[in-house]
Amino acid sequence: MKYVDDFRNPEQARKLVEQIRRRATQRWVLMDVCGGQTHSLMRYGIEAALADCVELIHGPGCPVCVTPSDAIDAAQYLALQPGVILASFGDMLRVPGSQQTLMNIRARGGEVRFVYSPIDAIELAKQNPNSHVVFFAVGFETTAPATALAILHAKKLGLENFSVLASHVRVLPAMEALLQDSECRIQAFLAAGHVCTVTGYQQYEQLIQRFQIPIVIAGFEPLDLLQAIWEAVGMLESELPSIVNCYARSVRPAGNQQAQATVDEVYEIADQAWRGFGVIPHGGLKIRQQYRHFDASKRFKFEQVMPLASSMGHDICMSAEVMSGRIKPPQCPYFGVQCTTEHPLGAPMVSSEGACAAYMLYHLRGTSIS
Amino acid sequence: MADDDRRTEFVLPYSSACPAAVDQSNCIQLAHGEGGRLMRQLLKERIAPTLQAAINEDAARISAMKGDWAVTTDSFVVSPLFFPGGNIGSLAVYGTVNDLSVAGADPIAITLSLIIEEGLSFQLLDEVLSSVARTANECGVRVVAGDTKVVPRGAVDKLFITTTGVGQYRPASHLQCQQIQSGDLLLISGPIGQHGMAVLAAREKLHMTPEPISDCGNLRIVCATLHNQLGEDLRAMRDATRGGVSAVLQEWSEASGTTMQLYENQLPVTAETRGMCELLGLDPLYVANEGTFVAAVAPSVFEKALEVMREFSISSRACAIGKVIDKISSPVVIERMLGTLHPIDDPAGAPLPRIC
C-alpha cells in the first residue's frame, strides 16, 4: 500500500496546510472540478483545515450528476421494451429521471443490470443472444475510451444485439462555460487528474490565455490535493497564471494518445445538454455515423412516454447552483431534511461523486461550513 | 383454420427409440424433497450420518437447562457457496454460535433447515454437510433437528440454510448495549472487512493476489473467557456481520444514547482488504465480518480485556479502536488524518453481492 500511504502521511499533510496558510495573504476561491476530488477534500478534512485561507467550491465533475434527465428517461424507456436488457453503472440506477429511477423500473419488471465496465455489457450480450443489450454510457473523457473500445470490440465480434445509449460529456467546455458566467467567483481551477491523464493538458493553455486563470492538475490523495492548492495559491499571490502539473505520476502533457485516437474513431464532438447547465457548445460526444449500428438512439424509435410532470422532485433540486459553486450543499433548504442519501431529490445526493453526498457523508452537522 | 394448420398443432415429437436415460444419480431432484423413498434415502444415507443426527422423531429432546435460555435464528444465502476461508455450511454454524456467544450465552444445540435447488450436485451437498458437522464439533454444539426442502431450478440459488441456535445464558452479568456509557472504550477482536471482501472477490472472480480470506471463525471461547474475567466491566459484545463495524456502532449509539468515536489510524485492516476497498471505493467499516467482534468495556479494564483477547488465535490481533463520548449530532464519528471529526453514516443500500 506504499503508493497510497505515501500520499496520506498525516505529518506531511499538516506541514502543507501550514505552508498554504503562510502563503495566502487573502482568502482565495478555488474550484475542484472533479467529484472524486470533492470527496477526498471532504473525507480527509482538508476543506475544514484550510477554511480560513481557501474557499473550495465544488465543480461539475460528477458524470452521474450532469447526465440530463432526458437521457435517463430514454434509458428507462428502453429498459421497459420487451427483449431489451439495459446495463449501466451502479450509480446510474438510483438517479432520478423526470419521474422515477432505473431502480424503480427494475422493481416494475424492467430488465436493468448493473455492470462494472462496458466490456461486461458485451459479455451480457453474448450470454443473451435473444435479447438486445443496451449499455447506458455516461461519463467524461475518462470513461469514453472504454465505451469506444466496447463498440469497436462489438463490431469485431459482429455482435448484432448490442448498442450504446451514449451521454458522454467533455470537461473543458464546461470549465469555459463556468468562466463565462457573469457571477463567476472562481479564481483558480484544480483540474481533474484522471481526465487529464487521457486528454493531456495542452488544451488548457487557451483557457489561461483567455481568462488569466491559474490551473493546477491535481490528483486525488490528500497530499496531491494539498500540493495542488499550494501551487494554485502561489500563482494567485504572484499574479502569474499558468498551468502546473501536480499529478505527474499519471498525467503527461499530450495525454494518452491511444485512448484519444480510439475515442476519435468512434465519437465526434457535439453540443450536449448538461443537467443544471443546459446545452454546452461542444460539451459532449456523439457516436459517429459509421457506427450508428451500435447507437441505441438510432437503433430504437423513442416515443414520448414519460410525461414531464415530476414526482421525483428534481425540479426543486438546486443541483445547478451546487454544481456551478454558487451554493454549498448544506445551504440548500432540502439538504439533510427532505433530501438524504436514502431519499435523494437530485443526482448530486445520489452519486458516489456528488457534492451533496460528500457533505452528507463527511461533514459533521453542527460544525461550520467553509 | 385450415385442416393442415390444425394438424400441425397436434404433432408430437416422435421417435421409435427409447429416450436416452438422464443420469440423475449425482444430483438432487425434486423428488428428494417430496417425502417418498428418495427423501428417506437422502436423509438416512447422507444427511443423518454426516451430521451424526437421529431422524426418528419429529422433535429433538434437550435436557432441561437451569437459568435463562438464549435462542437465535439466522438465514444464510451466501453466493458463491464456497469462498476462501469457508463455505455456507461453516458460515451457518459459526454465525449461529457467534450470535449466542456474543450475547453472553453458551451455545448448546442448533437446528438446520436446508432449501435446495433442484440439480445441486450430491458432491457439493456432501461437502457442505461435512463442513457443518466439522464446525459444529469444533464449536461444541449438536445439530439436533433439521428439515430439507427441494425447489425447482431458479427458485433459490443452489442452497439456502436457516438455523436456530439454543444456548444457556452464562451466570456472569447481563450483557446489554443499553449499559454502554460515555468514557467506555471500544475494542475490536481483529482486522475488519475480510469476509465481505473474500466473498466479493470469489463471486466476481477478481483474482486478487494475495487473495482475501474470510475471517469465519468460532468466537465461543474468547467471548466466554472475556465475559467471565471482566464481569460487569464488559458492557456489550457484538459480532460485526452485515453492515460491518459501522452497523454495530450505529445500533449501540441508538440503544445507549451516546456517540461512538473511532480513530481511523487505529482501525486494523489487512493489506488485502485495504487494497480491494481502495480499488472498489468501499470503506472497510461497512464491510461484513464473520469471526470478528466489537466489545465495549469500562476504561479501567481495557488493557486486561486486550490481554485476554490476544491469548486466543481468533482474536490475537485485538486492539482498541475508539471510545464512547457524550451524544453529539452524529451517532458514530471518526477522527481522520488532520484531526477533524467526520460522521460515519448508515450505508445506503450499496449494490453489493449477498455476503451471508
XYZ file of C-alpha atoms in Angstrom:
726
model
C 0.000 0.000 0.000
C 3.067 2.249 -0.359
C 1.532 4.264 -3.182
C -1.456 5.092 -1.035
C 0.252 5.577 2.324
C 2.925 7.879 0.911
C 0.210 10.282 -0.210
C -1.713 10.173 3.064
C 1.075 10.916 5.502
C -0.573 12.969 8.283
C 2.630 14.788 9.247
C 3.316 15.888 5.675
C -0.316 16.923 5.340
C -0.158 19.129 8.436
C 3.051 20.711 7.143
C 1.449 21.540 3.799
C -1.611 23.011 5.500
C 0.712 25.347 7.430
C 2.620 26.292 4.276
C -0.583 27.136 2.415
C -1.759 29.260 5.353
C 1.516 31.175 5.370
C 1.461 31.648 1.606
C -2.081 33.060 1.377
C -2.483 36.766 2.087
C -6.213 36.637 1.409
C -8.949 34.009 1.141
C -8.793 32.628 -2.412
C -11.627 30.876 -4.228
C -10.609 27.591 -5.865
C -12.797 25.178 -7.785
C -12.061 21.458 -7.595
C -13.518 20.260 -10.869
C -13.828 16.547 -10.224
C -16.267 14.856 -7.845
C -13.584 12.416 -6.733
C -11.509 15.371 -5.555
C -14.512 16.850 -3.735
C -14.901 13.620 -1.814
C -11.192 13.464 -0.897
C -11.163 17.101 0.239
C -14.149 16.411 2.486
C -13.122 12.943 3.635
C -9.674 13.999 4.826
C -10.849 17.227 6.378
C -8.785 19.415 4.034
C -11.640 21.784 3.302
C -12.136 22.396 7.020
C -8.404 22.684 7.761
C -7.943 25.429 5.132
C -11.234 27.220 5.713
C -9.598 30.496 6.770
C -7.419 30.910 3.670
C -9.039 28.985 0.833
C -12.666 28.607 -0.173
C -13.126 25.395 -2.107
C -16.123 25.278 -4.398
C -17.045 22.008 -5.980
C -17.344 21.776 -9.710
C -19.467 19.834 -12.156
C -17.134 16.840 -12.460
C -19.577 14.167 -11.421
C -20.702 12.258 -14.512
C -23.857 10.936 -12.913
C -24.872 14.419 -11.718
C -24.634 16.132 -15.090
C -26.443 13.447 -17.090
C -29.664 15.142 -18.241
C -32.968 13.643 -17.163
C -33.949 13.204 -20.841
C -31.139 10.685 -21.227
C -32.242 8.847 -18.076
C -35.848 8.838 -19.303
C -34.661 7.360 -22.601
C -32.748 4.641 -20.733
C -35.848 3.862 -18.665
C -37.958 3.686 -21.801
C -35.525 1.180 -23.329
C -35.429 -0.911 -20.146
C -39.183 -1.380 -20.392
C -39.112 -2.560 -24.014
C -39.636 -6.305 -24.399
C -36.405 -8.116 -25.220
C -34.160 -5.287 -24.072
C -31.632 -5.538 -21.235
C -30.367 -2.163 -20.080
C -26.926 -2.235 -18.474
C -25.266 0.646 -16.672
C -23.011 1.600 -13.773
C -24.479 1.100 -10.287
C -24.792 4.804 -9.524
C -26.999 5.444 -12.550
C -29.631 3.096 -11.180
C -30.567 5.461 -8.363
C -30.528 8.779 -10.231
C -33.958 10.251 -10.806
C -35.089 10.962 -14.354
C -38.098 13.192 -14.814
C -40.349 10.731 -12.982
C -38.510 7.799 -11.495
C -35.241 5.917 -11.250
C -33.956 2.876 -13.120
C -34.221 1.066 -9.785
C -37.995 1.729 -9.813
C -38.111 0.479 -13.392
C -36.326 -2.700 -12.319
C -38.790 -3.209 -9.470
C -41.597 -2.866 -12.044
C -40.106 -5.681 -14.110
C -37.793 -3.755 -16.444
C -34.575 -5.594 -17.291
C -31.930 -3.406 -15.674
C -28.488 -4.780 -14.784
C -25.556 -3.020 -13.251
C -22.104 -3.669 -14.634
C -18.610 -2.550 -13.700
C -17.444 -1.897 -17.262
C -18.849 -1.683 -20.795
C -16.974 -4.908 -21.561
C -19.243 -6.651 -19.021
C -22.198 -5.386 -21.075
C -20.690 -7.078 -24.145
C -20.439 -10.314 -22.173
C -24.084 -9.885 -21.239
C -24.985 -9.553 -24.920
C -23.023 -12.715 -25.742
C -24.781 -14.628 -22.963
C -28.235 -13.397 -24.014
C -28.345 -13.792 -27.798
C -32.135 -13.465 -27.818
C -32.118 -10.101 -26.054
C -30.739 -6.751 -27.112
C -28.303 -5.290 -24.584
C -28.122 -1.510 -24.387
C -25.214 -0.080 -22.431
C -26.172 3.291 -20.962
C -22.832 5.106 -21.220
C -22.239 8.195 -19.125
C -19.065 9.891 -18.064
C -16.259 12.229 -19.007
C -13.191 11.722 -21.179
C -12.168 9.059 -18.655
C -14.955 6.626 -19.498
C -15.462 7.474 -23.176
C -12.395 5.428 -24.304
C -13.788 2.293 -22.637
C -17.170 2.739 -24.332
C -15.463 3.403 -27.658
C -13.412 0.225 -27.215
C -16.571 -1.722 -26.402
C -18.171 -0.531 -29.638
C -15.068 -1.462 -31.639
C -14.998 -4.834 -29.883
C -18.688 -5.455 -30.600
C -18.087 -4.611 -34.255
C -15.173 -7.028 -34.427
C -17.310 -9.770 -32.864
C -20.149 -8.956 -35.252
C -22.494 -8.579 -32.266
C -25.942 -7.766 -33.558
C -27.638 -7.467 -30.178
C -25.545 -4.729 -28.569
C -25.777 -0.955 -28.685
C -24.811 2.069 -26.613
C -27.014 4.877 -25.357
C -24.292 7.496 -25.069
C -24.380 10.575 -22.872
C -20.682 11.398 -22.704
C -19.565 14.849 -21.620
C -16.353 16.890 -22.085
C -14.953 18.821 -19.180
C -13.103 21.701 -20.887
C -16.208 23.321 -22.470
C -17.904 23.147 -19.063
C -14.990 24.969 -17.399
C -15.222 27.563 -20.147
C -18.971 27.941 -19.593
C -18.384 28.488 -15.853
C -15.815 31.224 -16.525
C -18.140 32.997 -18.954
C -20.830 33.289 -16.284
C -21.000 36.918 -15.122
C -21.345 35.782 -11.498
C -18.307 33.519 -11.666
C -16.214 33.679 -8.459
C -13.643 31.066 -9.424
C -10.075 32.360 -9.159
C -8.217 29.129 -9.924
C -9.013 25.588 -11.006
C -7.839 22.288 -9.597
C -8.190 20.342 -12.864
C -9.318 16.717 -12.853
C -6.266 14.453 -12.793
C -7.875 11.436 -14.402
C -9.428 13.402 -17.259
C -6.006 14.980 -17.929
C -4.421 11.510 -17.915
C -6.466 10.827 -21.043
C -6.612 14.277 -22.676
C -3.276 15.766 -21.572
C -3.267 19.443 -20.655
C -2.098 21.367 -23.689
C -5.716 22.283 -24.400
C -5.904 24.290 -21.162
C -3.412 26.884 -22.475
C -6.112 28.772 -24.340
C -8.248 28.951 -21.201
C -5.357 30.511 -19.268
C -4.676 32.990 -22.102
C -8.309 33.990 -22.350
C -9.316 34.186 -18.716
C -5.977 34.717 -16.945
C -6.786 31.892 -14.565
C -4.272 29.556 -12.913
C -4.889 25.856 -13.478
C -3.270 23.097 -11.428
C -3.722 19.473 -12.398
C -4.462 17.633 -9.182
C -4.591 14.029 -8.094
C -6.961 12.532 -5.571
C -4.947 11.704 -2.479
C -4.712 14.271 0.334
C -1.096 15.197 -0.349
C -1.813 15.508 -4.107
C -4.598 17.947 -3.359
C -2.681 19.944 -0.759
C 0.302 20.249 -3.098
C -2.023 21.468 -5.885
C -3.687 24.023 -3.606
C -0.245 25.267 -2.538
C 0.707 25.777 -6.215
C -2.593 27.488 -7.042
C -2.266 29.883 -4.100
C 1.321 30.623 -5.195
C 0.220 31.581 -8.725
C -2.650 33.686 -7.363
C -0.353 35.531 -4.965
C 2.241 36.194 -7.658
C -0.433 37.050 -10.261
C 1.300 34.764 -12.747
C -1.380 32.391 -14.020
C -0.156 29.318 -15.844
C -0.579 25.582 -15.736
C 1.179 23.330 -13.228
C 1.016 19.557 -13.292
C 0.860 18.220 -9.717
C -0.160 14.740 -10.843
C 2.856 13.942 -12.989
C 2.900 10.296 -11.935
C -0.172 9.865 -14.125
C -0.532 12.895 -16.417
C 1.658 13.648 -19.479
C 1.338 16.880 -21.484
C -0.136 15.124 -24.525
C -2.128 12.599 -22.502
C -2.927 9.071 -23.619
C -2.892 9.384 -27.382
C -4.037 5.848 -27.991
C -7.156 6.460 -25.908
C -7.757 9.762 -27.703
C -7.477 8.047 -31.085
C -9.953 5.364 -30.012
C -12.466 7.969 -28.875
C -11.918 9.949 -32.068
C -12.538 6.856 -34.179
C -15.961 6.195 -32.652
C -17.171 9.601 -31.464
C -17.356 13.154 -32.714
C -17.626 16.319 -30.642
C -21.178 17.599 -30.303
C -23.227 20.094 -28.333
C -24.541 18.403 -25.225
C -27.220 19.079 -22.621
C -25.868 19.053 -19.039
C -28.207 18.715 -16.104
C -28.223 22.023 -14.290
C -26.326 23.840 -17.065
C -28.401 23.471 -20.224
C -26.755 22.881 -23.582
C -22.997 23.449 -23.548
C -21.481 24.024 -27.017
C -19.048 21.187 -27.826
C -19.861 19.865 -24.351
C -20.224 16.212 -25.322
C -19.583 13.352 -27.705
C -21.881 11.555 -30.096
C -21.383 8.280 -31.895
C -20.169 8.777 -35.475
C -22.401 7.950 -38.415
C -20.339 4.916 -39.428
C -21.003 3.327 -36.012
C -24.734 4.134 -35.975
C -25.428 0.401 -35.882
C -24.223 0.481 -32.263
C -26.000 3.731 -31.417
C -29.123 2.935 -29.376
C -30.528 6.388 -30.138
C -30.543 5.358 -33.834
C -31.475 1.705 -33.375
C -34.604 2.422 -31.356
C -37.528 4.671 -32.031
C -38.303 6.690 -28.937
C -41.858 7.613 -28.233
C -42.797 10.288 -25.781
C -43.812 8.043 -22.912
C -42.567 9.992 -19.946
C -44.719 12.983 -19.144
C -42.630 15.779 -17.722
C -44.709 16.242 -14.568
C -42.361 15.425 -11.752
C -42.813 13.310 -8.697
C -39.100 12.919 -8.045
C -38.521 16.498 -7.018
C -35.668 17.129 -9.433
C -37.355 20.415 -10.275
C -36.769 21.644 -6.728
C -33.261 20.173 -6.537
C -30.741 23.004 -6.597
C -28.121 20.953 -8.403
C -27.326 23.755 -10.868
C -26.436 26.130 -8.025
C -24.404 23.423 -6.300
C -22.523 22.265 -9.387
C -21.635 25.771 -10.513
C -20.414 26.555 -6.992
C -22.993 29.270 -6.248
C -24.061 27.472 -3.059
C -22.627 24.796 -0.797
C -24.801 21.703 -0.384
C -25.772 22.444 3.252
C -27.063 25.846 2.117
C -29.779 24.104 0.097
C -33.038 24.172 2.110
C -33.711 20.499 1.316
C -30.251 19.200 2.300
C -30.438 16.560 5.017
C -34.146 17.238 5.513
C -36.202 16.109 2.511
C -33.061 15.202 0.570
C -30.852 12.459 2.041
C -28.717 9.656 0.641
C -31.640 7.256 1.188
C -34.189 9.579 -0.434
C -32.269 11.789 -2.850
C -34.125 14.586 -4.610
C -31.377 15.012 -7.157
C -28.289 13.495 -8.683
C -25.610 15.199 -6.511
C -27.038 13.358 -3.489
C -27.165 10.006 -5.293
C -23.810 9.742 -6.915
C -20.737 8.457 -5.131
C -19.004 11.504 -6.654
C -21.785 14.003 -5.970
C -21.018 17.081 -3.866
C -24.164 16.749 -1.733
C -23.371 13.115 -0.951
C -19.838 14.199 0.041
C -21.230 16.688 2.567
C -23.745 14.162 3.832
C -21.032 11.536 4.270
C -18.154 13.562 5.632
C -19.380 16.818 7.088
C -20.278 16.656 10.756
C -23.503 18.574 11.194
C -23.267 21.363 13.673
C -19.703 22.248 12.661
C -19.026 25.267 10.455
C -19.230 25.243 6.668
C -16.376 26.935 4.897
C -58.407 -22.589 -39.541
C -57.339 -24.876 -42.363
C -57.072 -28.598 -41.787
C -53.336 -28.524 -42.376
C -52.862 -25.932 -39.667
C -54.896 -27.884 -37.179
C -52.877 -30.959 -37.810
C -49.574 -29.231 -37.121
C -50.848 -28.199 -33.712
C -51.031 -31.815 -32.605
C -47.762 -33.125 -33.915
C -45.822 -34.624 -31.047
C -42.085 -35.221 -31.026
C -41.814 -38.806 -32.096
C -39.018 -41.268 -32.111
C -39.144 -45.011 -32.298
C -36.182 -45.376 -29.941
C -36.465 -45.161 -26.173
C -35.301 -41.794 -24.836
C -31.737 -41.829 -23.539
C -31.587 -42.254 -19.788
C -30.791 -38.999 -17.984
C -28.228 -39.571 -15.292
C -29.797 -38.090 -12.191
C -27.851 -40.188 -9.768
C -25.353 -37.474 -8.878
C -27.636 -34.567 -8.143
C -30.645 -33.512 -6.108
C -34.022 -33.950 -7.770
C -37.382 -32.517 -6.807
C -38.398 -35.968 -5.541
C -35.714 -35.713 -2.862
C -37.944 -33.211 -1.138
C -41.288 -34.903 -1.661
C -41.451 -37.196 1.330
C -41.041 -40.502 -0.515
C -38.352 -43.115 -0.875
C -35.755 -40.745 -2.363
C -36.206 -38.332 0.505
C -35.808 -41.041 3.138
C -32.711 -42.218 1.307
C -31.266 -38.708 1.260
C -31.863 -38.281 4.976
C -30.693 -41.753 6.008
C -27.725 -42.108 3.717
C -26.338 -38.610 3.514
C -27.659 -36.064 5.966
C -28.110 -38.037 9.182
C -24.796 -39.938 9.120
C -22.786 -36.843 8.209
C -24.360 -34.787 10.975
C -24.450 -37.760 13.377
C -28.105 -36.974 13.966
C -31.015 -39.287 14.724
C -34.066 -38.947 12.483
C -36.616 -40.952 14.407
C -38.883 -38.312 15.856
C -40.383 -35.022 14.756
C -38.802 -33.069 17.581
C -35.485 -33.184 19.419
C -35.250 -33.631 23.149
C -32.914 -31.314 25.063
C -32.316 -31.829 28.762
C -33.872 -29.081 30.812
C -31.471 -26.201 31.406
C -31.174 -24.127 34.528
C -31.380 -20.375 34.217
C -32.270 -18.418 31.104
C -32.221 -19.793 27.583
C -30.868 -17.901 24.632
C -32.477 -18.503 21.243
C -31.329 -17.081 17.939
C -32.209 -17.710 14.291
C -30.461 -16.837 11.067
C -30.614 -17.499 7.326
C -27.655 -18.000 5.025
C -27.856 -17.231 1.315
C -24.204 -16.545 0.542
C -23.113 -16.648 -3.079
C -20.846 -18.375 -4.018
C -21.412 -21.353 -1.701
C -17.645 -21.823 -1.290
C -15.241 -18.941 -0.737
C -11.686 -18.620 0.606
C -11.852 -19.353 4.327
C -15.220 -21.101 4.440
C -18.482 -22.150 2.853
C -22.204 -21.792 3.514
C -22.086 -24.735 5.944
C -19.305 -23.470 8.198
C -20.755 -19.969 7.926
C -24.169 -21.171 9.141
C -22.715 -22.858 12.225
C -20.219 -20.114 13.117
C -22.823 -17.413 12.534
C -25.316 -19.054 14.876
C -22.784 -19.979 17.550
C -21.280 -16.481 17.464
C -24.668 -14.798 17.866
C -25.249 -16.798 21.052
C -21.673 -16.288 22.282
C -21.583 -12.502 21.971
C -24.971 -12.275 23.666
C -23.442 -13.866 26.772
C -24.698 -17.416 26.298
C -23.013 -20.822 25.950
C -24.249 -22.469 22.735
C -25.760 -25.942 23.137
C -27.590 -27.023 20.007
C -28.600 -25.829 16.576
C -31.204 -26.786 14.001
C -30.533 -26.833 10.304
C -33.097 -26.211 7.595
C -31.969 -26.734 4.006
C -33.702 -25.307 0.943
C -32.012 -26.950 -2.021
C -32.323 -26.030 -5.685
C -33.105 -28.993 -7.900
C -29.919 -30.101 -9.672
C -27.439 -29.332 -6.868
C -24.739 -31.982 -7.028
C -24.503 -34.508 -4.215
C -20.810 -33.771 -4.045
C -21.469 -30.117 -3.182
C -24.154 -31.040 -0.679
C -21.855 -33.587 0.964
C -19.061 -31.054 1.237
C -21.376 -28.510 2.853
C -22.803 -31.091 5.275
C -19.342 -32.342 6.276
C -18.356 -28.772 6.893
C -21.435 -28.269 9.090
C -20.500 -31.390 11.059
C -16.849 -30.383 11.456
C -17.714 -26.851 12.507
C -20.418 -27.954 14.952
C -17.919 -30.328 16.508
C -15.316 -27.560 16.778
C -17.843 -25.225 18.405
C -19.179 -27.862 20.787
C -22.780 -27.787 19.569
C -25.021 -30.593 18.324
C -27.238 -30.412 15.249
C -30.443 -31.647 16.874
C -33.123 -31.086 14.262
C -33.480 -30.197 10.653
C -35.611 -30.000 7.555
C -34.978 -30.498 3.867
C -36.912 -28.935 1.002
C -36.162 -29.127 -2.703
C -37.461 -26.380 -5.001
C -37.449 -26.115 -8.812
C -34.452 -24.693 -10.651
C -34.279 -20.936 -10.257
C -36.478 -20.776 -7.144
C -33.382 -20.453 -4.924
C -29.722 -20.007 -5.757
C -28.301 -23.549 -5.217
C -28.693 -23.789 -1.445
C -30.135 -21.661 1.326
C -29.729 -22.621 5.002
C -31.716 -21.489 8.003
C -30.545 -22.244 11.521
C -31.853 -21.804 15.011
C -29.438 -21.842 17.891
C -30.185 -22.586 21.526
C -27.870 -21.670 24.374
C -27.766 -21.045 28.063
C -27.003 -17.585 29.415
C -23.847 -17.526 31.495
C -24.332 -16.609 35.152
C -21.908 -13.671 34.740
C -23.530 -10.239 34.330
C -26.142 -9.399 31.693
C -24.564 -8.011 28.557
C -26.687 -5.171 27.253
C -25.810 -2.393 24.877
C -28.017 -0.025 26.895
C -25.326 -0.201 29.593
C -22.703 1.409 27.372
C -21.719 4.794 28.783
C -19.617 7.787 27.907
C -15.977 7.034 28.701
C -16.149 3.332 27.798
C -13.617 2.048 25.297
C -14.325 0.233 22.045
C -12.235 -2.826 21.190
C -12.125 -4.959 18.059
C -11.033 -8.600 18.028
C -9.107 -8.436 14.731
C -8.759 -6.947 11.229
C -12.072 -5.805 9.731
C -13.818 -6.401 6.416
C -12.155 -9.688 5.472
C -15.283 -11.789 4.996
C -17.067 -9.339 2.715
C -14.014 -8.870 0.541
C -13.295 -12.625 0.347
C -16.845 -13.322 -0.822
C -16.882 -10.400 -3.241
C -13.537 -11.432 -4.755
C -14.748 -15.030 -5.135
C -18.110 -14.047 -6.534
C -16.810 -11.536 -9.056
C -13.714 -13.658 -9.815
C -11.452 -10.695 -9.150
C -8.282 -12.844 -8.890
C -6.611 -10.686 -6.252
C -3.066 -11.556 -5.110
C -2.828 -12.225 -2.256
C -6.389 -13.375 -2.079
C -8.532 -12.003 0.776
C -9.595 -14.795 3.155
C -12.783 -14.780 5.226
C -12.415 -14.392 8.980
C -15.150 -17.031 9.508
C -14.445 -18.479 12.933
C -15.590 -19.576 16.374
C -15.958 -16.806 18.961
C -17.373 -19.040 21.687
C -14.295 -19.479 23.866
C -12.925 -15.935 23.656
C -16.343 -14.419 24.393
C -16.963 -16.702 27.376
C -13.492 -16.061 28.816
C -13.777 -12.321 28.354
C -17.209 -12.303 29.945
C -16.149 -14.411 32.931
C -12.982 -12.397 33.547
C -14.404 -8.895 33.177
C -17.847 -9.349 34.707
C -19.901 -6.218 34.537
C -16.995 -4.140 33.234
C -17.751 -5.840 29.931
C -20.792 -3.856 28.742
C -21.579 -5.471 25.424
C -20.189 -7.615 22.610
C -21.452 -7.915 19.042
C -20.130 -9.803 16.025
C -19.792 -7.268 13.224
C -21.558 -9.178 10.441
C -23.755 -7.482 7.806
C -23.172 -3.736 7.719
C -19.776 -4.233 9.372
C -18.456 -2.391 12.404
C -20.433 0.684 11.385
C -23.789 -1.086 11.753
C -22.913 -2.388 15.249
C -21.886 1.061 16.436
C -24.996 2.714 14.972
C -27.146 0.297 16.981
C -25.139 0.777 20.152
C -25.358 4.524 19.858
C -29.103 4.381 19.463
C -29.544 1.966 22.364
C -27.275 3.815 24.790
C -27.879 7.445 23.784
C -24.175 8.105 23.267
C -21.862 8.747 20.310
C -19.218 6.263 19.247
C -15.933 7.881 18.256
C -13.383 5.955 16.186
C -9.775 6.740 15.293
C -9.033 5.990 11.660
C -5.344 5.313 12.282
C -6.175 2.609 14.855
C -8.527 0.531 12.695
C -6.888 -2.817 11.880
C -7.267 -3.641 8.161
C -5.188 -6.213 6.279
C -3.346 -5.145 3.140
C -5.605 -7.426 1.037
C -8.796 -5.881 2.363
C -7.443 -2.356 2.113
C -6.264 -2.897 -1.434
C -9.636 -4.209 -2.547
C -11.554 -1.486 -0.724
C -9.339 1.160 -2.348
C -9.916 -0.338 -5.781
C -13.665 -0.638 -5.377
C -14.250 2.571 -3.440
C -15.558 0.797 -0.331
C -14.956 1.588 3.319
C -13.938 -1.480 5.402
C -16.051 -0.118 8.270
C -19.152 -1.083 6.269
C -17.871 -4.453 5.088
C -19.080 -7.692 6.710
C -17.107 -9.853 9.119
C -17.917 -13.406 10.300
C -15.460 -14.059 13.124
C -14.702 -10.572 14.391
C -16.484 -8.835 17.238
C -16.652 -5.412 18.808
C -16.598 -5.076 22.597
C -17.410 -2.083 24.769
C -15.563 -2.151 28.097
C -15.103 0.106 31.110
C -11.911 2.172 30.706
C -10.324 0.603 33.815
C -10.221 -2.891 32.291
C -9.332 -2.244 28.655
C -5.738 -3.476 28.984
C -6.855 -6.642 30.733
C -9.522 -7.157 28.084
C -6.975 -6.884 25.286
C -4.667 -9.275 27.137
C -7.436 -11.864 27.406
C -8.465 -11.467 23.766
C -4.913 -11.752 22.477
C -4.495 -15.156 24.164
C -6.774 -16.723 21.539
C -5.679 -17.099 17.946
C -9.013 -15.828 16.583
C -8.509 -12.531 18.398
C -4.716 -12.359 18.602
C -4.711 -9.017 16.787
C -7.279 -7.378 19.086
C -6.881 -3.647 19.651
C -8.695 -0.513 20.804
C -10.380 1.449 18.013
C -12.232 4.218 19.788
C -14.221 5.461 22.725
C -17.746 6.301 23.759
C -18.479 10.025 24.147
C -21.491 12.134 25.099
C -24.048 12.325 22.315
C -23.312 14.810 19.520
C -25.022 15.399 16.138
C -23.932 12.075 14.647
C -24.280 8.636 16.262
C -20.866 7.477 15.020
C -17.905 9.712 14.189
C -14.346 9.096 13.103
C -11.230 11.168 13.624
C -9.320 11.240 10.367
C -5.901 12.355 9.153
C -5.956 16.048 10.085
C -7.677 15.506 13.421
C -11.143 16.588 12.274
C -14.230 14.561 13.148
C -16.366 13.112 10.354
C -19.676 11.288 10.610
C -19.975 7.593 9.786
C -23.385 7.175 8.228
C -25.533 4.112 7.884
C -24.659 2.813 4.437
C -27.461 3.412 1.915
C -28.043 0.054 0.228
C -24.808 -0.445 -1.685
C -25.055 -2.735 -4.720
C -23.012 -5.489 -3.129
C -23.427 -9.231 -3.510
C -25.051 -11.392 -0.859
C -22.395 -11.934 1.743
C -24.001 -14.121 4.407
